[in-house]
Amino acid sequence: MSRHATGSAPGKIILLGEHSVVFGEPAIAAAIDRRLEVSLRVGGEPAMPSDSRIERAVVLAATDLGVDANDLSVEITSDIPPACGLGSSAAFSLALVRALASLADRTLSAEDVRRRASRVEDVFHGTASGVDVAASAEGGVVWFERADPPRLERLRPGKPLELVVALSGEVRSTAGPVSRLRARHAARPDLYGRFFRLAGDLVRSGREALTSGDLEAFGQLMDAAQGLLNAFGVSTPTLERMIGIARGAGALGAKLSGAGGGGAIIALAPAGGGTIVRDLREAGFEAFPTRIDRDRREDEDDRSNRRSA
Ligand code: MEV
């Protein structure tokens, strides 16, 4: 008899604090309204997407949960643009662990799911801070600090957040910018240590602004964070151009989101939305609005895993 299970998880954006979070400073991240679903079947013809990292991730996660990866048929469906800094690897890792747990009839605590998914995510990104998995696992808006165990807290923005995401179309990986910045820090630890502390201060101020609903201040902190990300060497001329277009179209703030080196920007839209999406599209970029649901919890989402015989 064939058995079937699915798991799903959302993509993410980093509102403030990417990169400095790797060095122990806090970050604020949020789940977005785009999802990835992993569908697993045993008892039929085994099949695996033809990507060696996905294959390694499946073997790792399956072995971890006592499931034989050789028997599995794995299917992935997603509306999260891949390799853009929008957390598709973290969403895949979580969705996979959720689907496997359901297939193996195991009930895992939220922390256990996150821990296992973070190990799987390392197959894609080397040693990630865990912020992507945390945002995707939790849903809504989260405060994250890398530690063992990570410090994870839900934040409730004082006002709803309307954001625009736009994609640069540049080929990128997360590991590249992270390891280049690590090398810069190793060469000049005092200078980069100060940069990272300043980035952390922006995140701490961002928390105040966000939770009190002062979106203008939050937007200015996003702009300041972008200045630092530029100094880290992780922005690109195309990202800078897109950020300029978003600001010119009325954004309260705009910055790259994720590792940079290409990938995505996010812009905080003013009341009424402004013309950010239109202007970015007219300049040839893929852009879409995303709503951050400040009250949503991932673990209340009955779509996050299902099983059937
Ligand atoms: C990637 O979304 C965020 C980075 O800070 C890397 C990480 O935290 O693992 C660039």
mmCIF file of C-alpha atoms and ligand atoms in Angstrom:
data_model
loop_
_atom_site.group_PDB
_atom_site.id
_atom_site.type_symbol
_atom_site.label_atom_id
_atom_site.label_comp_id
_atom_site.label_asym_id
_atom_site.label_seq_id
_atom_site.Cartn_x
_atom_site.Cartn_y
_atom_site.Cartn_z
ATOM 1 C CA MET A 1 0.000 0.000 0.000
ATOM 2 C CA SER A 2 1.363 3.439 -0.810
ATOM 3 C CA ARG A 3 1.581 6.149 1.828
ATOM 4 C CA HIS A 4 1.678 9.845 1.191
ATOM 5 C CA ALA A 5 2.585 12.881 3.301
ATOM 6 C CA THR A 6 3.083 16.573 2.644
ATOM 7 C CA GLY A 7 4.768 19.382 4.508
ATOM 8 C CA SER A 8 4.873 23.059 3.659
ATOM 9 C CA ALA A 9 6.534 26.261 4.838
ATOM 10 C CA PRO A 10 6.608 29.930 3.787
ATOM 11 C CA GLY A 11 9.433 32.023 2.317
ATOM 12 C CA LYS A 12 10.947 34.853 4.317
ATOM 13 C CA ILE A 13 12.392 38.337 4.143
ATOM 14 C CA ILE A 14 14.911 39.924 6.486
ATOM 15 C CA LEU A 15 13.583 43.291 7.606
ATOM 16 C CA LEU A 16 16.827 44.220 9.400
ATOM 17 C CA GLY A 17 20.060 42.485 10.418
ATOM 18 C CA GLU A 18 21.220 40.079 7.702
ATOM 19 C CA HIS A 19 24.935 39.255 7.844
ATOM 20 C CA SER A 20 25.560 40.889 11.253
ATOM 21 C CA VAL A 21 23.248 38.133 12.605
ATOM 22 C CA VAL A 22 25.923 35.598 11.612
ATOM 23 C CA PHE A 23 28.267 37.440 14.013
ATOM 24 C CA GLY A 24 25.898 37.349 16.998
ATOM 25 C CA GLU A 25 23.855 40.537 16.496
ATOM 26 C CA PRO A 26 20.029 40.345 16.381
ATOM 27 C CA ALA A 27 17.889 40.317 13.241
ATOM 28 C CA ILE A 28 14.199 40.949 12.538
ATOM 29 C CA ALA A 29 12.721 38.673 9.875
ATOM 30 C CA ALA A 30 9.243 37.857 8.613
ATOM 31 C CA ALA A 31 7.460 35.064 6.789
ATOM 32 C CA ILE A 32 5.888 36.069 3.465
ATOM 33 C CA ASP A 33 2.684 34.925 1.798
ATOM 34 C CA ARG A 34 4.446 32.536 -0.617
ATOM 35 C CA ARG A 35 4.963 28.856 0.178
ATOM 36 C CA LEU A 36 6.831 25.732 -0.791
ATOM 37 C CA GLU A 37 5.322 22.258 -0.437
ATOM 38 C CA VAL A 38 7.161 18.926 -0.312
ATOM 39 C CA SER A 39 5.108 15.891 -1.204
ATOM 40 C CA LEU A 40 6.463 12.435 -0.281
ATOM 41 C CA ARG A 41 5.237 9.008 -1.307
ATOM 42 C CA VAL A 42 6.425 5.529 -0.343
ATOM 43 C CA GLY A 43 5.265 2.386 -2.061
ATOM 44 C CA GLY A 44 5.302 3.722 -5.620
ATOM 45 C CA GLU A 45 8.139 4.326 -8.081
ATOM 46 C CA PRO A 46 10.969 6.153 -6.185
ATOM 47 C CA ALA A 47 11.752 9.565 -7.755
ATOM 48 C CA MET A 48 13.928 12.474 -6.702
ATOM 49 C CA PRO A 49 14.384 15.999 -8.194
ATOM 50 C CA SER A 50 17.654 15.996 -10.155
ATOM 51 C CA ASP A 51 19.647 18.272 -7.881
ATOM 52 C CA SER A 52 22.491 16.772 -5.872
ATOM 53 C CA ARG A 53 21.998 19.124 -2.908
ATOM 54 C CA ILE A 54 18.298 18.293 -2.700
ATOM 55 C CA GLU A 55 19.205 14.616 -2.844
ATOM 56 C CA ARG A 56 21.758 15.011 -0.015
ATOM 57 C CA ALA A 57 19.245 17.012 2.024
ATOM 58 C CA VAL A 58 16.582 14.303 1.609
ATOM 59 C CA VAL A 59 19.002 11.526 2.614
ATOM 60 C CA LEU A 60 20.170 13.500 5.658
ATOM 61 C CA ALA A 61 16.673 14.408 6.878
ATOM 62 C CA ALA A 62 15.206 10.956 6.134
ATOM 63 C CA THR A 63 18.030 9.090 7.888
ATOM 64 C CA ASP A 64 17.621 11.416 10.857
ATOM 65 C CA LEU A 65 13.979 10.325 11.155
ATOM 66 C CA GLY A 66 14.519 6.639 10.406
ATOM 67 C CA VAL A 67 12.935 6.770 6.930
ATOM 68 C CA ASP A 68 14.613 4.923 4.031
ATOM 69 C CA ALA A 69 15.338 7.631 1.417
ATOM 70 C CA ASN A 70 15.671 4.964 -1.334
ATOM 71 C CA ASP A 71 11.920 4.232 -1.120
ATOM 72 C CA LEU A 72 10.850 7.842 -1.454
ATOM 73 C CA SER A 73 9.257 9.710 -4.282
ATOM 74 C CA VAL A 74 9.822 13.447 -3.658
ATOM 75 C CA GLU A 75 7.915 16.258 -5.376
ATOM 76 C CA ILE A 76 8.371 19.972 -4.743
ATOM 77 C CA THR A 77 5.898 22.715 -5.641
ATOM 78 C CA SER A 78 6.651 26.319 -4.808
ATOM 79 C CA ASP A 79 5.773 29.910 -5.592
ATOM 80 C CA ILE A 80 8.868 31.223 -3.749
ATOM 81 C CA PRO A 81 11.367 32.411 -6.391
ATOM 82 C CA PRO A 82 14.468 30.217 -5.835
ATOM 83 C CA ALA A 83 18.031 31.478 -5.180
ATOM 84 C CA CYS A 84 16.848 35.065 -4.556
ATOM 85 C CA GLY A 85 17.321 35.412 -0.803
ATOM 86 C CA LEU A 86 13.638 34.724 -0.151
ATOM 87 C CA GLY A 87 14.269 31.642 1.950
ATOM 88 C CA SER A 88 13.360 28.882 -0.507
ATOM 89 C CA SER A 89 16.082 26.580 0.929
ATOM 90 C CA ALA A 90 14.890 27.153 4.494
ATOM 91 C CA ALA A 91 11.265 26.592 3.421
ATOM 92 C CA PHE A 92 12.303 23.403 1.608
ATOM 93 C CA SER A 93 14.243 22.151 4.658
ATOM 94 C CA LEU A 94 11.298 22.778 6.976
ATOM 95 C CA ALA A 95 8.689 21.394 4.604
ATOM 96 C CA LEU A 96 10.819 18.269 4.126
ATOM 97 C CA VAL A 97 11.228 17.676 7.879
ATOM 98 C CA ARG A 98 7.502 18.257 8.435
ATOM 99 C CA ALA A 99 6.565 15.834 5.645
ATOM 100 C CA LEU A 100 9.024 13.179 6.864
ATOM 101 C CA ALA A 101 7.845 13.493 10.468
ATOM 102 C CA SER A 102 4.299 13.021 9.313
ATOM 103 C CA LEU A 103 5.267 10.019 7.146
ATOM 104 C CA ALA A 104 7.129 8.450 10.090
ATOM 105 C CA ASP A 105 4.189 9.231 12.378
ATOM 106 C CA ARG A 106 6.415 11.267 14.673
ATOM 107 C CA THR A 107 5.237 14.336 16.582
ATOM 108 C CA LEU A 108 8.175 16.697 16.909
ATOM 109 C CA SER A 109 8.324 19.819 19.046
ATOM 110 C CA ALA A 110 8.629 23.125 17.157
ATOM 111 C CA GLU A 111 12.199 23.426 18.413
ATOM 112 C CA ASP A 112 13.090 19.924 17.229
ATOM 113 C CA VAL A 113 11.662 20.669 13.758
ATOM 114 C CA ARG A 114 13.709 23.895 13.601
ATOM 115 C CA ARG A 115 16.890 22.147 14.746
ATOM 116 C CA ARG A 116 16.551 19.354 12.189
ATOM 117 C CA ALA A 117 15.629 21.802 9.401
ATOM 118 C CA SER A 118 18.651 23.995 10.242
ATOM 119 C CA ARG A 119 20.941 20.971 9.814
ATOM 120 C CA VAL A 120 19.308 20.268 6.451
ATOM 121 C CA GLU A 121 19.645 23.934 5.422
ATOM 122 C CA ASP A 122 23.400 23.744 6.032
ATOM 123 C CA VAL A 123 23.559 21.415 2.990
ATOM 124 C CA PHE A 124 22.619 24.484 0.894
ATOM 125 C CA HIS A 125 24.347 27.366 2.719
ATOM 126 C CA GLY A 126 27.236 25.986 4.741
ATOM 127 C CA THR A 127 26.757 27.111 8.330
ATOM 128 C CA ALA A 128 23.801 29.490 8.308
ATOM 129 C CA SER A 129 22.794 31.536 11.376
ATOM 130 C CA GLY A 130 19.390 29.856 11.437
ATOM 131 C CA VAL A 131 17.418 33.092 10.954
ATOM 132 C CA ASP A 132 15.797 31.938 7.695
ATOM 133 C CA VAL A 133 14.556 28.686 9.210
ATOM 134 C CA ALA A 134 13.357 30.519 12.348
ATOM 135 C CA ALA A 135 11.288 33.062 10.365
ATOM 136 C CA SER A 136 9.814 30.404 8.119
ATOM 137 C CA ALA A 137 9.080 28.030 11.019
ATOM 138 C CA GLU A 138 7.443 30.622 13.225
ATOM 139 C CA GLY A 139 5.434 32.715 10.716
ATOM 140 C CA GLY A 140 4.649 36.396 11.340
ATOM 141 C CA VAL A 141 7.523 38.644 12.438
ATOM 142 C CA VAL A 142 10.383 37.346 14.596
ATOM 143 C CA TRP A 143 13.336 38.640 16.559
ATOM 144 C CA PHE A 144 16.260 36.249 16.208
ATOM 145 C CA GLU A 145 19.666 35.978 17.865
ATOM 146 C CA ARG A 146 22.121 33.228 17.032
ATOM 147 C CA ALA A 147 22.908 31.224 20.188
ATOM 148 C CA ASP A 148 22.575 27.651 21.348
ATOM 149 C CA PRO A 149 19.594 27.411 21.532
ATOM 150 C CA PRO A 150 18.785 30.491 19.385
ATOM 151 C CA ARG A 151 16.899 33.374 21.020
ATOM 152 C CA LEU A 152 13.636 33.589 19.142
ATOM 153 C CA GLU A 153 10.776 35.921 19.973
ATOM 154 C CA ARG A 154 7.632 36.889 18.141
ATOM 155 C CA LEU A 155 7.150 40.596 17.480
ATOM 156 C CA ARG A 156 3.824 42.232 16.792
ATOM 157 C CA PRO A 157 4.192 45.320 14.588
ATOM 158 C CA GLY A 158 2.103 48.234 15.886
ATOM 159 C CA LYS A 159 0.735 48.711 12.347
ATOM 160 C CA PRO A 160 0.284 46.267 9.432
ATOM 161 C CA LEU A 161 3.315 46.131 7.113
ATOM 162 C CA GLU A 162 2.853 46.496 3.362
ATOM 163 C CA LEU A 163 6.055 45.602 1.559
ATOM 164 C CA VAL A 164 7.186 45.249 -2.021
ATOM 165 C CA VAL A 165 9.675 42.565 -3.016
ATOM 166 C CA ALA A 166 11.624 42.929 -6.255
ATOM 167 C CA LEU A 167 14.167 40.605 -7.861
ATOM 168 C CA SER A 168 17.407 41.732 -9.479
ATOM 169 C CA GLY A 169 17.668 38.691 -11.752
ATOM 170 C CA GLU A 170 21.394 38.389 -10.960
ATOM 171 C CA VAL A 171 22.739 34.870 -10.421
ATOM 172 C CA ARG A 172 23.788 34.481 -6.795
ATOM 173 C CA SER A 173 24.277 32.138 -3.876
ATOM 174 C CA THR A 174 23.963 32.811 -0.149
ATOM 175 C CA ALA A 175 27.289 31.149 0.658
ATOM 176 C CA GLY A 176 29.330 33.529 -1.586
ATOM 177 C CA PRO A 177 28.564 36.896 0.101
ATOM 178 C CA VAL A 178 28.636 35.261 3.567
ATOM 179 C CA SER A 179 32.126 33.831 3.061
ATOM 180 C CA ARG A 180 33.458 37.035 1.435
ATOM 181 C CA LEU A 181 32.251 39.072 4.406
ATOM 182 C CA ARG A 182 33.770 36.523 6.786
ATOM 183 C CA ALA A 183 37.123 37.080 5.029
ATOM 184 C CA ARG A 184 36.780 40.890 5.334
ATOM 185 C CA HIS A 185 36.031 40.505 9.043
ATOM 186 C CA ALA A 186 39.001 38.161 9.543
ATOM 187 C CA ALA A 187 41.296 40.727 7.860
ATOM 188 C CA ARG A 188 39.960 43.743 9.851
ATOM 189 C CA PRO A 189 38.175 42.428 12.957
ATOM 190 C CA ASP A 190 38.074 45.797 14.775
ATOM 191 C CA LEU A 191 36.555 47.706 11.882
ATOM 192 C CA TYR A 192 34.010 45.038 10.961
ATOM 193 C CA GLY A 193 33.265 44.367 14.633
ATOM 194 C CA ARG A 194 32.235 48.043 14.914
ATOM 195 C CA PHE A 195 30.162 47.804 11.722
ATOM 196 C CA PHE A 196 28.356 44.741 13.086
ATOM 197 C CA ARG A 197 27.621 46.404 16.442
ATOM 198 C CA LEU A 198 26.219 49.422 14.610
ATOM 199 C CA ALA A 199 24.083 47.091 12.472
ATOM 200 C CA GLY A 200 22.855 45.469 15.718
ATOM 201 C CA ASP A 201 21.966 48.916 17.121
ATOM 202 C CA LEU A 202 19.855 49.615 14.045
ATOM 203 C CA VAL A 203 17.974 46.354 14.656
ATOM 204 C CA ARG A 204 17.398 47.228 18.335
ATOM 205 C CA SER A 205 16.035 50.656 17.317
ATOM 206 C CA GLY A 206 14.027 48.924 14.589
ATOM 207 C CA ARG A 207 12.281 46.772 17.165
ATOM 208 C CA GLU A 208 11.068 49.905 19.008
ATOM 209 C CA ALA A 209 9.939 51.591 15.809
ATOM 210 C CA LEU A 210 8.183 48.482 14.519
ATOM 211 C CA THR A 211 6.336 47.519 17.670
ATOM 212 C CA SER A 212 5.224 51.101 18.323
ATOM 213 C CA GLY A 213 3.974 51.413 14.733
ATOM 214 C CA ASP A 214 6.397 54.209 13.755
ATOM 215 C CA LEU A 215 6.816 52.999 10.181
ATOM 216 C CA GLU A 216 8.559 56.200 9.029
ATOM 217 C CA ALA A 217 11.328 55.609 11.581
ATOM 218 C CA PHE A 218 11.445 51.929 10.630
ATOM 219 C CA GLY A 219 11.867 52.888 6.955
ATOM 220 C CA GLN A 220 14.738 55.235 7.816
ATOM 221 C CA LEU A 221 16.405 52.413 9.751
ATOM 222 C CA MET A 222 16.022 50.170 6.679
ATOM 223 C CA ASP A 223 17.805 52.859 4.629
ATOM 224 C CA ALA A 224 20.586 53.113 7.219
ATOM 225 C CA ALA A 225 20.944 49.313 7.241
ATOM 226 C CA GLN A 226 21.299 49.386 3.456
ATOM 227 C CA GLY A 227 24.174 51.862 3.840
ATOM 228 C CA LEU A 228 25.958 49.347 6.049
ATOM 229 C CA LEU A 229 25.158 46.402 3.770
ATOM 230 C CA ASN A 230 26.772 48.420 0.999
ATOM 231 C CA ALA A 231 29.830 48.929 3.227
ATOM 232 C CA PHE A 232 29.906 45.141 3.862
ATOM 233 C CA GLY A 233 30.367 44.716 0.090
ATOM 234 C CA VAL A 234 27.190 42.657 -0.386
ATOM 235 C CA SER A 235 25.134 45.120 -2.469
ATOM 236 C CA THR A 236 25.421 45.414 -6.265
ATOM 237 C CA PRO A 237 24.895 48.309 -8.699
ATOM 238 C CA THR A 238 21.634 46.680 -9.835
ATOM 239 C CA LEU A 239 20.341 46.358 -6.261
ATOM 240 C CA GLU A 240 21.307 49.997 -5.607
ATOM 241 C CA ARG A 241 19.436 51.068 -8.730
ATOM 242 C CA MET A 242 16.325 49.148 -7.693
ATOM 243 C CA ILE A 243 16.480 50.663 -4.207
ATOM 244 C CA GLY A 244 16.743 54.126 -5.786
ATOM 245 C CA ILE A 245 13.655 53.441 -7.916
ATOM 246 C CA ALA A 246 11.691 52.219 -4.872
ATOM 247 C CA ARG A 247 12.640 55.276 -2.820
ATOM 248 C CA GLY A 248 11.797 57.571 -5.743
ATOM 249 C CA ALA A 249 8.370 55.891 -5.925
ATOM 250 C CA GLY A 250 7.562 56.772 -2.322
ATOM 251 C CA ALA A 251 9.002 53.887 -0.272
ATOM 252 C CA LEU A 252 9.422 54.737 3.412
ATOM 253 C CA GLY A 253 12.655 52.730 3.247
ATOM 254 C CA ALA A 254 14.303 50.148 0.997
ATOM 255 C CA LYS A 255 17.153 47.684 1.302
ATOM 256 C CA LEU A 256 18.421 44.398 0.010
ATOM 257 C CA SER A 257 17.052 41.368 1.839
ATOM 258 C CA GLY A 258 19.010 38.173 2.455
ATOM 259 C CA ALA A 259 22.629 37.624 1.542
ATOM 260 C CA GLY A 260 22.801 40.154 -1.331
ATOM 261 C CA GLY A 261 25.213 39.851 -4.243
ATOM 262 C CA GLY A 262 21.999 40.077 -6.292
ATOM 263 C CA GLY A 263 18.710 38.532 -5.220
ATOM 264 C CA ALA A 264 15.902 40.560 -3.679
ATOM 265 C CA ILE A 265 15.224 44.030 -2.380
ATOM 266 C CA ILE A 266 12.370 44.934 -0.071
ATOM 267 C CA ALA A 267 10.663 48.309 0.099
ATOM 268 C CA LEU A 268 8.302 49.499 2.830
ATOM 269 C CA ALA A 269 5.286 50.955 1.055
ATOM 270 C CA PRO A 270 3.643 54.185 2.230
ATOM 271 C CA ALA A 271 -0.070 54.319 3.054
ATOM 272 C CA GLY A 272 -1.866 53.783 -0.264
ATOM 273 C CA GLY A 273 1.005 51.755 -1.719
ATOM 274 C CA GLY A 274 2.751 54.436 -3.836
ATOM 275 C CA THR A 275 3.940 53.448 -7.311
ATOM 276 C CA ILE A 276 6.769 51.138 -6.238
ATOM 277 C CA VAL A 277 5.603 47.953 -7.997
ATOM 278 C CA ARG A 278 4.701 49.815 -11.195
ATOM 279 C CA ASP A 279 7.972 51.766 -11.380
ATOM 280 C CA LEU A 280 10.140 48.706 -10.719
ATOM 281 C CA ARG A 281 8.243 46.684 -13.340
ATOM 282 C CA GLU A 282 8.565 49.520 -15.854
ATOM 283 C CA ALA A 283 12.329 49.394 -15.270
ATOM 284 C CA GLY A 284 12.229 45.674 -16.170
ATOM 285 C CA PHE A 285 12.307 44.058 -12.711
ATOM 286 C CA GLU A 286 9.978 41.397 -11.353
ATOM 287 C CA ALA A 287 8.204 43.023 -8.403
ATOM 288 C CA PHE A 288 5.272 42.003 -6.235
ATOM 289 C CA PRO A 289 3.558 43.259 -3.086
ATOM 290 C CA THR A 290 3.717 41.029 -0.035
ATOM 291 C CA ARG A 291 1.619 41.293 3.072
ATOM 292 C CA ILE A 292 3.138 40.477 6.437
ATOM 293 C CA ASP A 293 0.473 38.923 8.592
ATOM 294 C CA ARG A 294 1.450 40.129 12.041
ATOM 295 C CA ASP A 295 -0.967 37.768 13.810
ATOM 296 C CA ARG A 296 -0.203 34.588 11.917
ATOM 297 C CA ARG A 297 1.461 31.594 13.582
ATOM 298 C CA GLU A 298 2.901 28.840 11.438
ATOM 299 C CA ASP A 299 2.122 26.120 13.995
ATOM 300 C CA GLU A 300 -1.584 27.002 13.816
ATOM 301 C CA ASP A 301 -1.472 26.394 10.100
ATOM 302 C CA ASP A 302 -3.081 23.072 9.311
ATOM 303 C CA ARG A 303 -1.487 23.145 5.853
ATOM 304 C CA SER A 304 2.006 22.739 7.317
ATOM 305 C CA ASN A 305 1.784 18.939 7.374
ATOM 306 C CA ARG A 306 -0.678 16.255 6.336
ATOM 307 C CA ARG A 307 -0.596 12.509 5.890
ATOM 308 C CA SER A 308 -2.760 10.000 4.084
ATOM 309 C CA ALA A 309 -2.603 6.234 3.563
HETATM 310 C C1 MEV B 1 20.438 35.050 4.628
HETATM 311 O O1 MEV B 1 19.028 35.113 4.453
HETATM 312 C C2 MEV B 1 20.834 35.758 5.880
HETATM 313 C C3 MEV B 1 22.342 35.826 6.137
HETATM 314 O O2 MEV B 1 22.488 36.602 7.335
HETATM 315 C C4 MEV B 1 22.959 34.459 6.318
HETATM 316 C C5 MEV B 1 22.536 33.764 7.599
HETATM 317 O O3 MEV B 1 22.100 34.440 8.541
HETATM 318 O O4 MEV B 1 22.711 32.542 7.665
HETATM 319 C C6 MEV B 1 23.079 36.559 5.028
#
